Amino acid sequence: MTHPTIDQLRRLVAGAATSDEQAAIAAHVDSCAECQAALDRLATGPDLWSGIAAQLADKSPIEPALAQAMDALQAHPTVTAAESNTTPDSKLSFLAPSDAPGHLGKMKHYEVLEVVGKGGMGIVLRALDTKLQRICAIKVMMPELAAIATARQRFIREARAAAAVSHEHVVTIHAVEEDHAPPFLVMQYVAGRSLQQRIDDTGALELKEILRIGMQAASGLAAAHAQGLVHRDIKPANILLENGVERVKITDFGLARVGDDSRVTQTGVVTGTPQYMAPEQARGEAVDQRADLFSLGGVLYAMCTGYAPFRASSSMAVLKKVCDESPRPISELNSEIPDWLVAIVNKLMAKDVKDRFQSASELSALLGQHLAHLQQPSQVAIPARVDPVRSPISPAETSRKSVALPIALMLLPLFVVPAIVLTSNFLDKGIVFGAQESVICLGVVGVPLFLVGLVLLISRLTTRPDDSANASSPAQARIAGETQAQQCMGGGCNNCRRFVRLLPGSCDRAIGHDSLVFGQLGRTRTRLSFVRRTSNILRQFAGAD
Amino acid sequence: MNNAPVTRASLLLRIRDCADTQAWRQFVQLYAPVVFAYARRRRIQEADAADLTQEVLRSVANSVGKFDYDRTRGSFRSWLFAVTRNKLMDLHRRQSFGPSTGGNSVQDLLNQQTAREEVDAWDQEFRKQVFSTAADHVRDEFETFTWQAFWRTAVDGVKPAEVARELNMSVGAVYIAKSRVQARLKEHIHELTEDD
C-alpha cells in the first residue's frame, strides 16, 4: 500500500476514520517509519508531549487528608466556614436534608430527630441509625472547633480511645465518623437525666443512693482507667442516670481536652466552671487517673450536700479555692452524712495525689461494702474506717499561724530574762545578777526581741490574708516565682516565640493570639497586658501539645 | 459518574448554579489538589492543608458569582493563586501567637521567597493537575486496550513493538492508538486551560 495522505492521517488521529480505513492504515503504519513519525507529529509534537508525559508519569496518589477534604467539599458545596461560624441559624447547617417529614435532617445514615443538648465541645443530637434501626445519641463537633486541625485530630483520637471501653457504667461509643464535616461520634442513647439535674431537682441524696451512684461511677471509671484513659471532666453533668433504675452511665471520656488548646484562639473565653477539677489539673500540671478520683470526690460531696464543693463568682476564684482551700465541711451542710463517708470524701479530695485513694476499683469496692452493710447490717460487717487525711491549711489557720510567731517573740523576753537571772543566781556562778544587772539584761536582750516581734506583727496584720495564703501555698508560690521571669509563649507556627510579663499571681503560663494575650491557670484564662518584645526569639516552639 | 469534560470557563459559570453538583465535583477534582499540593510544599501539615483547601475552594465558589473574579483582569489560575496565598497568610496569622513581625515566622519566609519561584511552582502544580484531570476525563472515551497502548508507549516510554507484543496488537495499531489518545488529550488540555 502507498502512504496514506496527510488528510487521512489527520482524520485517523481525530478518530474520524472508519474502521476499514483504520485497519488499512494500521497495516501500512506497521512497517512505515515515516508514517509513524508523521502520526506522532500530528498528535501532539514530541516537544510538547515530553512535558505532559513526565507529569502524567509523576501522578502521585491522593493523600488521605486531601481525599477527605475533597469529599467534604463535594458533599457540602454551600456550607462555608464563615457561614457556619457566624450565623446562629446555621448551627445545624451540616445536616443534609432528610427524606422523612418532621426530622431535622440527616448525616450519613443517621436521621436526626432532635437536639438534646449543647456542650462546650459540640451539640448532642438524638438520631435514628437507619442501618441498624436503633436510636442513638450523636455528638457533633462544634464547627468552630472542627475547623482546627489539632482539635479535630484530638477529638477523633479521644473518641477512639473511649470507644475501646466497654462497661455497663460507661456510655458505649458505637462509631466515630471522622470522614464527615464536621466529625461526629455515635453513642448509646441514654434516656434519663444527669446527676446534675437530679441534684438540682432534689438537693442532697439519700445515703444509699449516694453509695450506689458513687460505687457505679467508680466502677465505670475503673474500667476506663484500666485502658489507660483519664476522663478529666468528671462532674455530675457527665454522670447520666438511666430512666427507671437510674443506672449510672459516665459520658464524655477524654473530650474535655478537645477544646483545651484551641478555644482561646476562637473566642478568648473558656466556658464552664472547673468546680470539680483536681488541683494539679487546675495548675495545668500533668494529671493521671487520680485526678478523676478527686473529681469523683467532688461529685460525692455534691450528692451529700446538694452543692458543688468549690463555689465562687468566677472561674478564677474557683480555681484558687480548688488549689488552696478545703471545702466547707460536709457535716455543716448535712448532719445526716456519717463520719466514715465524710472521711472517704476527704480522702478523695486530698490536695496531694499521694493522700488519695490510688485506684477507682479500690473506692468502688469500699463503697460497695458500705452499701452491703447498710442493706444487710447483720450479714455484712462495716468496713474499716478510712484514716483521716491531714487537713489542708485553710486561710483562717494560715493567718492565725502567721500572727503566732511575732507574738511569741514579743512575749519571749518576759520569760527568758527572768529565767537567765534565776538560773545564774541559782547556780551561783560567774556574775551575780542584782536588780541593776537584770534591768540591763532585759534591755539588751528583751527590747530588741520585743521590737522585732512588734514589727513582724504589724507587717503580718497589715498584709491581707489572701496574700499570706498565697505565700504559704506551694502552688501559688511557684506561680508567683515564675511571673518574675519573662514567660515564653508559643503559637501554632513552627518557630515564633514571644515574651510577655505576666501579672503576678494570675497565671502559670501565657497564651497569645495576635495582640491578645491570655494568662492561663489550669483551664482558666484571663486577659493580660503584655510587653511587645518581638525581637526576642528564645527557642523553637515545642509543638502544640 | 459522568466525567464528560466541560471547558473550564463553563465550569466557572456552572458552579454558580448550586444545583449543578456535577460541575462542582469537577471543579473540586481539578483545583483542590493544586491548592493542597501548594500548601504541602509550604510545609503546612496535612490536616491544615486539607482545611486550607476547603476554605480556598469555598471562598472561590462564593466569589465566582460576584465581582471578585473578573476574567478580564487576569487568568483564573493566577486569581486562584492569589486567593490561596492570602488564605495561607490568614492561617499563619491565626496560628502564630503574637504579632507576626518576628523575623523568622513562616509568613516571613513566605514573603521573602522570590515571587518568580512561587509562581513557577504553582504553575507547575496547576499544569500537572490539568494533565491528570484531562487524562481522567479522556480515558473513558477510549477502549481499554487503546488507552493501555497509549500509556505504555507515550508515558512509560516502552517501544511500540514491545507494547504490541504485550497487548497482542499490531505495531501499526499501537501507533494509531497512541496518536489518537495524545491528540484527544492535547485537545482536552487546551479546553481546560483556555484562558491561561
XYZ file of C-alpha atoms in Angstrom:
741
model
C 0.000 0.000 0.000
C 1.143 3.543 -0.713
C 1.497 6.115 2.065
C -1.844 7.436 3.347
C -2.452 11.118 2.678
C -1.942 13.672 5.421
C -5.705 14.265 5.478
C -6.318 10.563 6.002
C -3.869 10.566 8.905
C -5.488 13.672 10.383
C -8.902 12.081 10.249
C -7.475 8.962 11.793
C -5.900 10.868 14.693
C -9.107 12.782 15.240
C -10.972 9.491 15.483
C -12.986 10.239 12.362
C -11.704 7.398 10.207
C -13.896 4.365 9.502
C -12.764 1.053 10.931
C -11.872 -0.285 7.462
C -9.818 2.780 6.764
C -8.139 2.467 10.149
C -7.305 -1.215 9.605
C -5.752 -0.466 6.227
C -3.651 2.383 7.549
C -2.613 0.327 10.579
C -1.291 -2.373 8.298
C 0.798 0.231 6.491
C 2.000 2.033 9.618
C 3.148 -1.310 10.997
C 6.286 -1.128 8.904
C 6.493 2.508 7.723
C 8.727 4.589 9.968
C 7.892 7.721 8.011
C 4.165 7.433 8.726
C 4.868 6.515 12.365
C 6.752 9.818 12.775
C 4.016 11.679 10.931
C 1.402 10.328 13.374
C 3.477 11.498 16.351
C 3.817 14.952 14.875
C 0.125 15.183 14.146
C -0.867 14.025 17.602
C 0.994 16.495 19.778
C 4.518 17.128 18.629
C 7.307 15.494 20.614
C 8.411 18.630 22.496
C 5.043 19.411 23.958
C 4.427 15.787 24.717
C 7.548 15.126 26.737
C 6.383 17.707 29.299
C 2.949 16.173 29.539
C 4.255 12.622 29.751
C 6.580 13.496 32.610
C 3.714 14.999 34.594
C 1.387 12.099 33.901
C 4.011 9.580 34.914
C 4.587 11.531 38.114
C 0.994 11.180 39.278
C 1.184 10.627 42.999
C -1.608 9.001 44.966
C -4.027 11.415 46.604
C -3.198 11.898 50.272
C -5.987 10.782 52.612
C -6.421 14.263 54.077
C -6.916 15.683 50.600
C -9.344 12.938 49.680
C -11.354 13.770 52.799
C -11.313 17.455 52.035
C -12.489 16.778 48.502
C -15.268 14.533 49.739
C -16.342 17.146 52.240
C -16.264 19.844 49.593
C -18.185 17.801 47.096
C -20.755 16.817 49.692
C -21.403 20.322 51.018
C -20.830 22.896 48.340
C -22.868 25.575 50.043
C -21.665 25.449 53.634
C -18.796 27.801 54.062
C -16.691 28.030 57.155
C -17.652 31.671 57.557
C -21.343 30.908 57.471
C -21.218 28.120 59.990
C -19.200 30.287 62.348
C -21.326 33.355 62.327
C -24.938 32.615 61.621
C -26.644 31.110 64.643
C -29.385 29.695 62.426
C -26.899 27.614 60.562
C -25.857 25.685 63.675
C -27.342 22.632 62.052
C -26.241 23.529 58.565
C -24.053 20.437 58.387
C -27.171 18.283 58.198
C -28.264 17.059 54.827
C -31.993 17.315 54.159
C -33.953 14.374 55.472
C -36.406 12.297 53.469
C -38.662 11.756 56.449
C -41.032 14.565 57.408
C -40.519 16.032 60.852
C -36.867 15.073 61.070
C -34.245 17.764 61.374
C -32.055 16.313 58.690
C -29.561 13.567 58.286
C -25.880 12.803 58.434
C -24.693 9.719 56.613
C -27.208 7.029 57.555
C -28.424 8.788 60.693
C -31.799 10.524 60.689
C -31.579 13.335 63.196
C -34.674 13.544 65.379
C -33.934 16.328 67.828
C -31.304 18.384 69.575
C -30.921 17.092 73.111
C -28.149 19.237 74.423
C -25.274 21.571 73.834
C -21.889 21.138 75.393
C -18.700 23.106 75.273
C -17.410 20.871 72.549
C -20.419 20.460 70.376
C -24.071 19.672 70.226
C -25.786 16.435 71.078
C -28.488 15.035 68.854
C -30.896 12.172 69.178
C -30.909 10.226 65.965
C -32.046 7.045 64.310
C -29.400 4.784 62.847
C -31.273 3.714 59.717
C -28.970 0.779 59.052
C -29.300 -0.814 62.475
C -32.703 0.723 63.167
C -31.812 1.876 66.624
C -31.892 5.180 68.430
C -28.522 6.655 69.221
C -27.024 9.862 70.526
C -24.748 11.799 68.235
C -22.187 14.262 69.440
C -21.222 16.631 66.663
C -18.041 18.596 66.983
C -18.648 22.326 67.005
C -17.830 23.631 63.508
C -15.544 26.284 65.002
C -13.571 23.553 66.714
C -13.763 21.159 63.809
C -12.109 23.807 61.684
C -8.984 23.464 63.798
C -6.927 20.535 62.692
C -5.356 19.766 66.053
C -8.706 19.887 67.853
C -10.248 17.637 65.247
C -7.443 15.134 65.466
C -7.715 15.154 69.222
C -11.480 14.674 69.068
C -11.020 11.619 66.880
C -8.182 10.263 68.954
C -10.017 10.659 72.259
C -13.237 9.270 70.836
C -11.434 6.227 69.519
C -9.759 5.649 72.861
C -13.098 5.957 74.641
C -14.671 3.588 72.138
C -12.344 0.895 73.429
C -14.045 0.954 76.837
C -16.928 -1.414 77.216
C -18.594 -1.286 80.590
C -22.129 -1.165 81.899
C -21.471 2.146 83.617
C -19.794 3.870 80.705
C -21.760 5.182 77.734
C -20.866 2.956 74.802
C -19.422 4.623 71.732
C -20.706 2.912 68.605
C -18.809 4.773 65.936
C -16.506 7.682 65.253
C -17.402 9.301 61.946
C -14.296 11.208 61.031
C -14.808 11.456 57.281
C -17.735 13.786 57.769
C -17.517 17.537 58.108
C -17.808 18.227 60.985
C -16.789 14.895 62.508
C -19.152 13.271 64.957
C -19.348 10.340 67.267
C -22.230 7.967 67.651
C -23.056 6.811 71.164
C -25.537 4.743 73.025
C -28.587 6.879 73.724
C -29.305 7.077 77.452
C -32.853 8.120 78.220
C -32.890 9.809 81.581
C -31.344 12.763 83.299
C -27.919 13.681 84.505
C -26.863 13.567 88.134
C -26.629 17.358 87.933
C -30.327 17.577 87.064
C -31.119 15.122 89.809
C -29.236 17.213 92.406
C -30.858 20.386 91.082
C -34.274 18.769 91.407
C -33.972 17.101 94.780
C -30.930 18.520 96.538
C -28.804 16.189 98.653
C -29.349 12.486 98.030
C -30.133 9.660 100.403
C -27.156 7.766 101.807
C -27.920 4.551 99.917
C -28.275 6.469 96.655
C -25.002 8.273 97.234
C -23.258 4.952 97.810
C -24.886 3.243 94.832
C -24.187 6.057 92.386
C -20.684 6.551 93.771
C -19.949 2.852 93.527
C -21.228 2.536 89.964
C -19.413 5.653 88.811
C -16.209 4.394 90.426
C -16.507 1.024 88.727
C -17.116 2.702 85.349
C -14.066 4.864 85.948
C -12.034 1.819 86.934
C -12.848 0.183 83.593
C -11.708 3.261 81.712
C -8.621 3.641 83.875
C -7.733 0.035 83.139
C -7.494 1.108 79.481
C -5.183 3.937 80.430
C -7.837 6.607 79.947
C -8.313 9.661 82.117
C -11.708 11.310 81.963
C -10.552 14.782 83.045
C -14.014 16.188 83.462
C -15.880 14.068 85.970
C -18.797 16.119 87.215
C -22.477 15.474 87.912
C -23.432 16.706 84.432
C -21.320 13.941 82.887
C -22.880 11.221 85.000
C -26.112 10.100 83.387
C -28.829 8.253 85.259
C -30.834 5.917 83.095
C -34.593 6.237 83.386
C -36.259 3.929 85.888
C -33.373 2.159 87.576
C -31.155 5.254 87.494
C -28.230 3.131 86.442
C -25.075 5.252 86.174
C -23.549 5.887 82.746
C -20.440 8.037 82.549
C -20.147 10.040 79.368
C -17.659 12.308 77.557
C -14.436 10.455 78.228
C -11.391 12.500 77.391
C -13.373 15.042 75.448
C -12.599 17.766 77.964
C -9.230 18.089 76.310
C -10.546 18.637 72.827
C -11.341 22.280 73.315
C -8.401 22.996 75.559
C -5.782 24.240 73.159
C -7.986 25.791 70.676
C -10.844 27.579 72.270
C -8.831 30.583 73.209
C -7.937 31.236 69.606
C -11.586 31.222 68.716
C -13.229 33.349 71.335
C -10.808 34.009 74.139
C -13.304 32.637 76.617
C -13.259 29.358 78.421
C -16.719 28.124 79.107
C -17.813 26.135 82.100
C -16.656 26.278 85.668
C -13.952 23.984 86.940
C -15.747 23.233 90.172
C -14.789 19.581 90.209
C -11.285 19.892 88.857
C -8.329 18.454 90.738
C -5.758 20.977 91.971
C -2.955 19.523 89.863
C -5.209 19.873 86.829
C -6.123 23.424 87.814
C -2.431 24.234 87.895
C -2.010 22.883 84.393
C 0.230 20.041 85.530
C 0.207 16.549 84.140
C -2.684 14.562 85.504
C -3.314 10.874 85.921
C -6.288 8.794 86.956
C -6.121 10.149 90.474
C -7.348 13.492 89.153
C -10.586 11.712 88.245
C -10.756 10.406 91.796
C -10.527 13.932 93.163
C -13.363 14.953 90.854
C -15.394 11.932 91.876
C -14.855 13.024 95.477
C -16.370 16.347 94.473
C -19.326 14.526 92.953
C -19.836 12.590 96.203
C -19.603 15.871 98.090
C -22.301 17.353 95.843
C -24.530 14.324 96.404
C -24.019 14.626 100.178
C -24.645 18.358 100.412
C -26.501 19.390 97.261
C -23.729 21.828 96.387
C -20.530 21.738 94.376
C -17.533 21.699 96.718
C -15.867 24.851 95.424
C -18.071 27.736 94.532
C -17.147 31.316 93.727
C -18.240 34.095 91.441
C -15.619 33.466 88.777
C -13.711 30.512 87.384
C -10.504 32.111 88.531
C -11.744 32.337 92.099
C -12.970 28.734 91.940
C -9.536 27.595 90.840
C -7.874 29.471 93.651
C -10.155 27.699 96.086
C -9.517 24.325 94.435
C -5.814 24.785 94.948
C -5.741 26.404 98.372
C -8.824 25.672 100.398
C -10.803 22.829 101.818
C -14.479 22.808 101.004
C -16.923 23.644 103.742
C -17.187 20.570 105.988
C -19.946 18.219 104.877
C -21.258 17.930 108.449
C -22.072 21.660 108.473
C -24.289 21.252 105.418
C -25.809 17.858 106.071
C -25.514 16.380 109.531
C -27.008 13.081 108.391
C -23.906 12.073 106.479
C -21.947 9.565 108.602
C -18.354 10.287 109.562
C -16.964 7.350 107.630
C -18.391 8.745 104.379
C -17.033 12.201 105.188
C -13.641 10.582 105.681
C -13.912 8.870 102.277
C -14.817 12.137 100.537
C -11.991 13.970 102.295
C -9.501 11.307 101.279
C -10.668 11.554 97.670
C -10.369 15.304 97.735
C -6.888 15.382 99.262
C -4.818 18.115 97.613
C -1.838 15.799 97.389
C -2.446 12.927 94.975
C -0.488 10.590 97.239
C -3.051 11.073 100.015
C -5.983 9.992 97.847
C -7.294 6.547 97.086
C -4.932 5.198 94.476
C -7.480 3.440 92.315
C -11.129 3.702 91.376
C -11.621 -0.029 91.845
C -10.468 0.269 95.470
C -13.038 3.027 96.003
C -15.772 1.122 94.218
C -15.172 -1.941 96.389
C -15.209 0.131 99.579
C -18.440 1.929 98.697
C -19.933 -1.421 97.722
C -19.073 -2.891 101.108
C -20.623 0.046 102.912
C -23.745 -0.283 100.789
C -23.937 -4.011 101.518
C -23.549 -3.328 105.218
C -26.312 -0.720 105.115
C -28.645 -3.106 103.372
C -27.799 -6.168 105.483
C -26.155 -4.979 108.690
C -26.367 -8.385 110.289
C -24.576 -10.214 107.493
C -22.004 -7.730 106.251
C -19.561 -6.122 108.630
C -18.944 -2.392 108.345
C -15.616 -1.828 106.584
C -12.705 -0.358 108.439
C -12.725 3.418 108.689
C -10.623 5.431 106.334
C -7.796 7.259 108.094
C -8.459 10.968 108.239
C -6.330 12.950 105.845
C -4.236 15.713 107.307
C -6.359 18.707 106.662
C -5.083 21.218 104.134
C -4.392 24.615 105.570
C -7.360 26.914 105.454
C -6.763 30.650 105.102
C -8.017 31.338 108.612
C -5.488 28.951 110.130
C -2.769 30.447 107.988
C -3.291 33.906 109.341
C -3.512 32.648 112.920
C -0.212 30.860 112.476
C 1.452 33.823 110.926
C 0.479 36.013 113.895
C 1.644 33.444 116.450
C 5.352 33.884 115.729
C 5.598 37.669 116.312
C 3.532 37.447 119.465
C 5.792 34.712 120.751
C 8.835 36.879 120.000
C 7.318 39.777 121.894
C 6.499 37.682 124.911
C 9.785 35.825 124.915
C 11.787 38.384 126.979
C 9.236 38.159 129.796
C 10.188 34.535 130.261
C 13.752 34.376 129.073
C 15.232 37.223 131.075
C 13.901 36.126 134.478
C 14.932 32.605 133.544
C 18.506 33.696 132.894
C 18.568 35.720 136.077
C 17.142 32.941 138.184
C 19.320 30.247 136.663
C 22.514 32.261 137.108
C 21.676 33.151 140.686
C 20.695 29.621 141.498
C 23.870 28.126 140.103
C 25.875 30.931 141.715
C 28.494 31.009 139.016
C 30.176 33.989 137.445
C 28.171 37.151 137.616
C 25.593 37.506 140.301
C 22.501 39.205 138.910
C 21.286 42.011 141.035
C 18.406 44.309 140.210
C 20.632 46.564 138.147
C 22.122 43.733 136.062
C 18.632 42.336 135.466
C 17.417 45.611 134.034
C 20.488 45.814 131.755
C 19.924 42.245 130.620
C 16.271 42.947 129.914
C 17.272 46.000 127.900
C 19.991 44.237 125.883
C 18.128 41.020 125.108
C 14.456 41.758 125.631
C 13.961 45.109 123.928
C 15.360 44.059 120.518
C 13.371 40.821 120.615
C 10.250 42.730 121.545
C 10.798 45.248 118.745
C 11.440 42.556 116.142
C 8.241 40.805 117.222
C 6.288 44.049 117.099
C 7.488 44.884 113.581
C 6.653 41.364 112.390
C 3.234 41.509 113.985
C 2.401 44.832 112.373
C 3.570 43.645 108.966
C 1.553 40.442 109.292
C -1.568 42.285 110.323
C -1.382 44.836 107.530
C -0.945 42.129 104.863
C -4.256 40.800 103.574
C -4.999 37.174 104.477
C -5.182 36.333 100.755
C -1.560 37.246 100.236
C -0.349 35.347 103.196
C -2.279 32.338 101.971
C -0.579 32.709 98.615
C 2.823 32.834 100.143
C 2.236 29.716 102.156
C 0.817 27.630 99.334
C 3.441 25.902 97.213
C 1.318 26.194 94.081
C 0.875 29.909 94.411
C 4.465 30.419 95.357
C 5.559 28.592 92.256
C 3.358 30.739 90.095
C 4.444 33.929 91.778
C 8.051 32.921 91.275
C 7.590 32.279 87.625
C 5.905 35.545 86.986
C 9.045 37.360 87.994
C 10.760 35.930 84.975
C 9.751 36.571 81.457
C 7.468 33.931 80.122
C 7.845 32.480 76.709
C 4.815 31.805 74.723
C 4.486 29.873 71.557
C 1.982 29.542 68.828
C 0.905 27.063 66.248
C 3.582 28.199 63.871
C 6.888 26.481 63.942
C 9.365 28.984 65.085
C 7.977 32.088 66.604
C 8.204 32.788 70.283
C 7.117 35.853 72.099
C 7.664 37.155 75.567
C 5.213 38.540 77.984
C 5.462 39.599 81.563
C 2.671 38.017 83.499
C 0.650 39.816 86.077
C 1.757 38.477 89.460
C -0.269 35.572 90.717
C -2.584 35.469 87.777
C -1.411 32.514 85.841
C 1.171 29.852 85.248
C 1.530 30.185 81.544
C 0.698 32.555 78.764
C -1.092 32.009 75.537
C -1.360 34.627 72.911
C -3.196 35.375 69.768
C -2.187 38.441 67.787
C -2.420 41.323 70.187
C -4.452 39.349 72.686
C -2.589 37.502 75.374
C -4.108 35.303 77.956
C -2.614 34.023 81.120
C -3.605 30.528 81.918
C -4.058 28.863 85.250
C -5.240 25.342 84.632
C -8.039 25.802 82.174
C -8.959 29.298 83.132
C -7.710 32.138 81.051
C -7.567 35.777 81.851
C -6.585 38.538 79.551
C -3.216 40.119 80.198
C -1.361 43.181 79.185
C 1.951 42.298 77.619
C 5.252 43.699 76.554
C 5.978 43.573 72.883
C 9.477 42.277 72.518
C 9.177 40.553 69.256
C 12.854 40.567 68.519
C 13.489 38.119 71.319
C 13.204 34.668 69.934
C 14.334 32.243 72.520
C 13.881 28.831 71.012
C 11.716 26.846 68.722
C 8.194 26.221 69.768
C 7.928 22.697 71.004
C 4.702 21.501 69.433
C 1.059 22.179 70.074
C 0.556 19.692 72.846
C -20.022 9.204 37.489
C -20.300 11.073 34.275
C -16.936 12.525 33.506
C -17.910 14.296 30.303
C -15.395 17.083 30.069
C -16.590 20.626 30.242
C -14.419 23.579 29.489
C -13.217 25.425 32.497
C -14.824 28.671 31.520
C -18.143 26.949 31.503
C -17.161 25.148 34.687
C -16.709 28.520 36.366
C -20.091 29.590 35.059
C -21.732 26.386 36.047
C -20.537 26.291 39.650
C -22.561 29.433 40.300
C -25.550 27.200 39.985
C -25.793 25.410 43.306
C -27.890 22.661 41.792
C -25.204 21.739 39.275
C -23.410 19.274 41.511
C -21.544 17.698 38.617
C -19.814 20.944 37.747
C -18.936 21.423 41.387
C -17.475 17.931 41.634
C -15.292 18.540 38.616
C -14.263 21.907 39.937
C -13.162 20.319 43.207
C -11.441 17.479 41.413
C -9.444 19.863 39.284
C -8.436 22.547 41.768
C -8.406 21.006 45.243
C -5.205 19.024 44.588
C -3.461 22.143 43.275
C -4.197 24.142 46.403
C -3.410 21.188 48.633
C -0.082 20.476 46.962
C 0.912 24.112 47.188
C 0.150 24.222 50.910
C 2.016 20.972 51.495
C 5.039 22.378 49.738
C 4.852 25.347 52.096
C 5.291 22.802 54.896
C 1.753 23.073 56.139
C 0.830 19.854 57.898
C -1.572 17.549 56.143
C -4.706 18.269 58.147
C -4.201 22.026 57.938
C -3.531 21.829 54.224
C -6.799 19.966 53.808
C -8.607 22.672 55.785
C -6.997 25.375 53.751
C -8.037 23.636 50.555
C -11.636 23.564 51.661
C -11.540 27.169 52.674
C -9.995 28.359 49.426
C -12.370 26.431 47.225
C -15.433 27.505 49.130
C -14.414 31.106 49.062
C -13.665 30.841 45.340
C -17.045 29.273 44.770
C -18.666 32.145 46.610
C -16.711 34.800 44.776
C -17.052 33.436 41.273
C -20.642 34.601 41.148
C -19.734 38.029 42.474
C -17.242 40.590 41.334
C -14.118 39.300 42.987
C -13.186 37.323 39.961
C -13.082 39.335 36.799
C -11.829 37.403 33.819
C -10.667 40.495 32.031
C -8.206 41.208 34.801
C -6.240 38.017 34.529
C -6.347 34.270 34.357
C -8.300 32.147 36.737
C -5.083 30.353 37.546
C -3.390 33.442 38.886
C -6.503 34.535 40.716
C -6.736 31.172 42.449
C -3.084 31.558 43.341
C -3.727 34.931 44.945
C -6.654 33.593 46.949
C -4.602 30.622 48.140
C -1.696 32.781 49.191
C -3.949 35.104 51.140
C -5.650 32.261 52.929
C -2.305 30.756 53.749
C -1.227 34.005 55.356
C -4.507 34.136 57.269
C -3.770 30.675 58.517
C -0.374 31.741 59.782
C -1.799 34.808 61.397
C -4.378 32.691 63.127
C -1.893 30.079 64.212
C 1.018 32.226 65.169
C 0.909 33.603 68.644
C 1.528 37.285 68.878
C 2.061 39.879 66.183
C 3.776 38.456 63.164
C 6.798 40.669 62.994
C 9.118 38.134 64.464
C 11.763 37.820 61.783
C 11.640 34.114 61.095
C 7.992 33.184 61.047
C 6.769 31.026 58.226
C 4.897 34.001 56.932
C 8.062 35.987 56.616
C 9.724 33.115 54.851
C 6.785 33.189 52.506
C 7.261 36.872 51.906
C 10.944 36.555 51.329
C 10.644 33.795 48.817
C 11.129 35.115 45.346
C 7.842 35.660 43.629
C 9.110 34.024 40.459
C 9.895 30.745 42.167
C 6.491 30.745 43.827
C 4.604 31.333 40.624
C 6.624 28.705 38.779
C 5.897 26.116 41.417
C 2.239 26.990 41.373
C 2.049 26.837 37.572
C 3.809 23.520 37.552
C 1.330 22.062 40.026
C -1.536 23.558 38.100
C -0.350 22.028 34.822
C 0.176 18.686 36.428
C -3.341 18.681 37.791
C -4.820 19.792 34.477
C -2.979 16.965 32.712
C -4.046 14.323 35.138
C -7.640 15.584 35.182
C -7.657 15.605 31.402
C -6.307 12.071 31.400
C -9.049 11.003 33.813
C -11.696 12.535 31.605
C -10.338 11.250 28.314
C -9.656 7.725 29.482
C -13.336 6.840 29.445
C -13.648 7.824 25.804
C -11.339 5.045 24.631
C -11.277 1.281 24.688
C -9.116 -0.119 27.462
C -6.518 -1.596 25.110
C -6.290 1.684 23.164
C -5.601 3.529 26.400
C -3.076 0.930 27.518
C -1.251 1.103 24.205
C -1.078 4.867 24.603
C 0.048 4.786 28.224
C 2.721 2.159 27.809
C 4.303 3.903 24.845
C 3.729 7.602 25.478
C 4.004 7.744 29.265
C 6.006 4.704 30.261
C 8.255 5.120 27.219
C 8.196 1.468 26.143
C 8.967 0.762 22.472
C 5.825 0.312 20.328
C 6.968 -3.112 19.093
C 7.228 -4.362 22.638
C 3.854 -2.917 23.625
C 2.329 -4.513 20.539
C 3.559 -7.889 21.761
C 2.330 -7.218 25.307
C -1.135 -6.273 24.192
C -1.334 -8.629 21.241
C -1.831 -5.749 18.782
C -0.102 -4.846 15.578
C 2.617 -2.207 15.752
C 0.554 -0.006 13.454
C -2.456 -0.268 15.741
C -0.260 0.756 18.685
C 0.957 3.833 16.819
C -2.558 4.770 15.872
C -3.889 4.229 19.388
C -1.101 6.340 20.823
C -1.596 9.197 18.418
C -5.352 9.222 18.790
C -5.250 9.419 22.573
C -2.485 12.005 22.512
C -4.396 14.188 20.114
C -7.527 13.960 22.200
C -5.617 14.700 25.393
C -3.989 17.716 23.858
C -7.362 18.977 22.759
C -8.887 18.478 26.181
C -5.947 20.068 27.976
C -6.440 23.044 25.735
C -10.090 23.190 26.717
C -9.205 23.098 30.360
C -6.597 25.833 30.090
C -8.315 28.056 27.569
C -7.750 31.422 29.172
C -4.420 30.982 30.897
